[in-house]
Structure formats: structure tokens, C-alpha cells
Coordinates of C-alpha atoms in Angstrom, one line a residue:
M181 CA 138.2 83.9 154.7
S182 CA 135.2 86.8 154.8
T183 CA 135.0 89.0 152.1
T184 CA 133.2 92.5 151.7
A185 CA 129.9 93.0 149.6
H186 CA 128.8 96.3 148.5
S187 CA 125.2 96.9 148.2
I188 CA 123.6 99.0 145.9
A189 CA 120.8 101.4 147.3
Y190 CA 117.9 101.5 144.9
D191 CA 118.6 104.6 144.2
D192 CA 121.9 105.0 142.9
L193 CA 120.8 101.7 140.0
C194 CA 120.8 102.4 136.9
V195 CA 118.9 101.3 134.0
G196 CA 121.7 98.7 131.7
Q197 CA 124.0 98.6 134.9
T198 CA 125.1 94.8 135.2
A199 CA 127.2 92.5 136.9
S200 CA 127.9 89.3 136.8
Q201 CA 129.8 85.8 138.9
T202 CA 131.3 82.7 138.1
H203 CA 130.8 79.3 139.2
D204 CA 132.9 75.9 138.0
V205 CA 130.2 73.2 138.0
N206 CA 131.9 70.3 139.8
E207 CA 130.4 67.0 141.7
T208 CA 130.1 68.3 145.3
D209 CA 127.8 71.1 143.7
L210 CA 125.3 68.1 142.2
Q211 CA 125.5 65.8 146.0
M212 CA 124.9 69.0 148.1
F213 CA 122.1 70.1 145.7
A214 CA 120.7 66.8 146.0
A215 CA 120.8 66.3 149.5
V216 CA 119.6 70.0 150.4
S217 CA 116.6 69.3 147.7
G218 CA 115.8 66.3 148.0
D219 CA 115.8 66.1 144.2
N220 CA 117.6 62.9 144.0
N221 CA 116.4 62.3 140.1
P222 CA 119.1 59.6 138.8
V223 CA 120.2 62.0 136.0
H224 CA 122.0 63.7 138.3
L225 CA 123.4 61.4 140.6
D226 CA 123.6 58.0 138.5
E227 CA 126.3 58.0 135.9
T228 CA 125.0 54.8 134.3
F229 CA 121.3 55.9 134.0
A230 CA 122.3 59.4 132.7
A231 CA 124.4 56.9 130.2
T232 CA 121.0 56.2 128.6
S233 CA 119.5 59.5 128.6
R234 CA 119.1 61.9 125.8
F235 CA 121.6 63.8 127.8
K236 CA 124.1 60.5 127.4
E237 CA 125.9 62.2 130.5
R238 CA 125.0 62.9 134.2
I239 CA 123.4 67.1 134.7
A240 CA 123.1 69.3 137.4
H241 CA 119.5 70.2 138.4
G242 CA 117.9 72.8 136.5
M243 CA 117.0 74.9 139.7
F244 CA 120.9 74.7 140.8
T245 CA 121.4 77.5 138.0
G246 CA 118.4 79.3 139.4
A247 CA 120.3 79.0 143.1
L248 CA 123.4 80.2 141.1
I249 CA 121.6 83.1 140.1
S250 CA 120.1 84.0 143.4
A251 CA 123.4 84.4 144.5
A252 CA 124.4 86.6 142.2
I253 CA 121.2 89.0 142.7
A254 CA 122.3 88.2 146.9
C255 CA 125.7 89.3 146.8
K256 CA 126.5 91.6 143.2
L257 CA 123.1 93.1 142.3
P258 CA 121.9 94.8 144.1
G259 CA 124.1 93.1 146.7
P260 CA 122.8 92.0 150.5
G261 CA 119.4 93.5 151.9
S262 CA 117.9 92.7 148.2
V263 CA 114.6 90.6 148.3
Y264 CA 114.3 88.2 145.7
L265 CA 110.0 89.0 144.7
S266 CA 110.2 86.3 141.6
Q267 CA 111.8 84.8 138.9
Q268 CA 110.9 83.3 135.3
L269 CA 113.4 81.1 134.1
G270 CA 114.1 79.7 130.4
F271 CA 116.1 76.4 130.7
M272 CA 118.3 76.7 127.1
R273 CA 121.1 74.0 127.4
P274 CA 121.7 71.4 130.1
V275 CA 124.5 72.5 132.9
K276 CA 127.0 69.5 133.0
I277 CA 130.1 68.9 135.3
G278 CA 133.2 70.6 134.4
D279 CA 131.0 73.8 132.9
T280 CA 132.3 77.1 134.2
L281 CA 129.4 79.5 134.2
E282 CA 128.5 83.1 133.9
V283 CA 125.5 84.4 135.5
Q284 CA 125.0 87.5 133.8
L285 CA 122.3 90.5 135.5
E286 CA 121.3 93.7 134.1
V287 CA 118.9 96.5 135.0
L288 CA 115.8 96.3 133.0
E289 CA 113.9 98.6 134.6
K290 CA 113.0 100.7 138.3
L291 CA 109.6 100.0 139.2
A292 CA 107.7 102.1 142.3
K293 CA 108.5 101.1 145.8
N294 CA 111.9 100.2 145.2
Q295 CA 111.2 97.3 142.8
V296 CA 113.9 96.3 140.0
R297 CA 113.2 94.2 137.0
I298 CA 116.2 92.4 136.4
R299 CA 117.5 90.3 133.3
T300 CA 119.1 86.7 134.3
R301 CA 120.8 84.6 132.1
V302 CA 123.9 81.8 132.3
L303 CA 126.3 81.3 130.2
N304 CA 128.6 78.3 130.2
Q305 CA 132.6 78.5 129.0
Q306 CA 131.3 78.5 125.2
G307 CA 129.4 81.8 125.7
K308 CA 125.7 79.6 125.2
A309 CA 123.0 80.4 127.0
V310 CA 121.9 77.8 129.2
V311 CA 119.6 80.1 131.5
D312 CA 117.5 83.1 130.2
G313 CA 115.1 84.7 132.4
E314 CA 113.8 88.2 134.5
A315 CA 113.8 88.6 138.3
L316 CA 112.0 91.2 139.9
V317 CA 114.3 92.2 142.9
L318 CA 113.3 94.7 146.0
A319 CA 116.8 96.4 146.2
P320 CA 118.0 98.4 149.6
D321 CA 117.2 101.5 150.6
R322 CA 120.8 102.3 151.2
S323 CA 124.1 101.4 150.0
Q324 CA 126.8 100.3 152.0
A325 CA 129.8 97.6 152.4
I326 CA 128.9 94.3 154.2
T327 CA 131.2 91.8 156.1
M328 CA 130.2 88.3 154.4
P329 CA 130.7 85.3 156.4
A330 CA 133.0 82.4 154.8
L331 CA 131.6 79.8 153.1
P332 CA 131.0 76.5 154.3
K333 CA 133.3 73.8 153.1
F334 CA 132.3 70.2 152.7
I335 CA 133.7 67.0 151.9
L336 CA 131.7 64.4 150.2
Q337 CA 132.5 60.9 152.0
G338 CA 131.1 57.8 150.1

């Protein structure tokens, strides 16, 4: 099923403008991120190993949350047509299977040449920050409604 996303042109963005997107972290996320990134650190994939770690259980890859931020920028604020230029991330807490994450974006500053500074925060279901950072994004020249393709579905075999 496809959805419609609305891009927000640079001229239509305002300092203080916000958007958010949520995601429920599951087993498939960890498996797929490991496969795509090549990061097979056992703290992400092996329950026995993870039980001996400082976290006492498996945790999501740190950059998995970075990918969720990227998705929120690409689909919500400024949306389709935006270009990610840079990202600073601070990892505050581990993300675990079963967590519900909310990516929060806030326009901090409009710069020259359609560039925008955006605060990027990810909170868990307890409202605690798991990631805090800032992105530099090139906003689209014009606002438009765009039909987004359906996300692929994957089933773990194993």
C-alpha cells in the first residue's frame, strides 16, 4: 500500500517547526540491519553473548536509530526531495527489542542556499532520550505531495 508524503519547501519552513515519527523495534529490524550493514557484533544478535555484556540483553545497532532519523527527515521534515548533508549523534541509552521509539525533529535555523539545521532526538516509550543530535539538511525548492512506494516486507527464515 502506498502513502502520500508532503515535502516542505525551504521558504515554507519555520524555526521551531516540528515533526515526529514512531517505530516499534523488533527482531526483524536487528536481523535486517545486521545483514545490510555487515555489523554482526554478537551484542546485537546473540542472546547468550549479550547476557554477559554491560546491557545484559541484546541491543539494537546504534546506527539503526540514525537510520530512523534519516527516514523521518526524508518522509516528514522537510520530506521527499530533501538531501541529508551531515549528522551529529550522541547515543544516550541502549535501544532494545520491544522498544517504541519516537523520532522528534525540530527546525533550529534556516541557513543560506536552502540549508536547514534540525535537532534530531529519539525517545523511548518511557520518554527518555536514546539519541540526541543535530542534522544539516538541504530542503527542497518547492512543496509537493508525493506518492511513496510501499515498504518491502521481509520474513525471517531460520
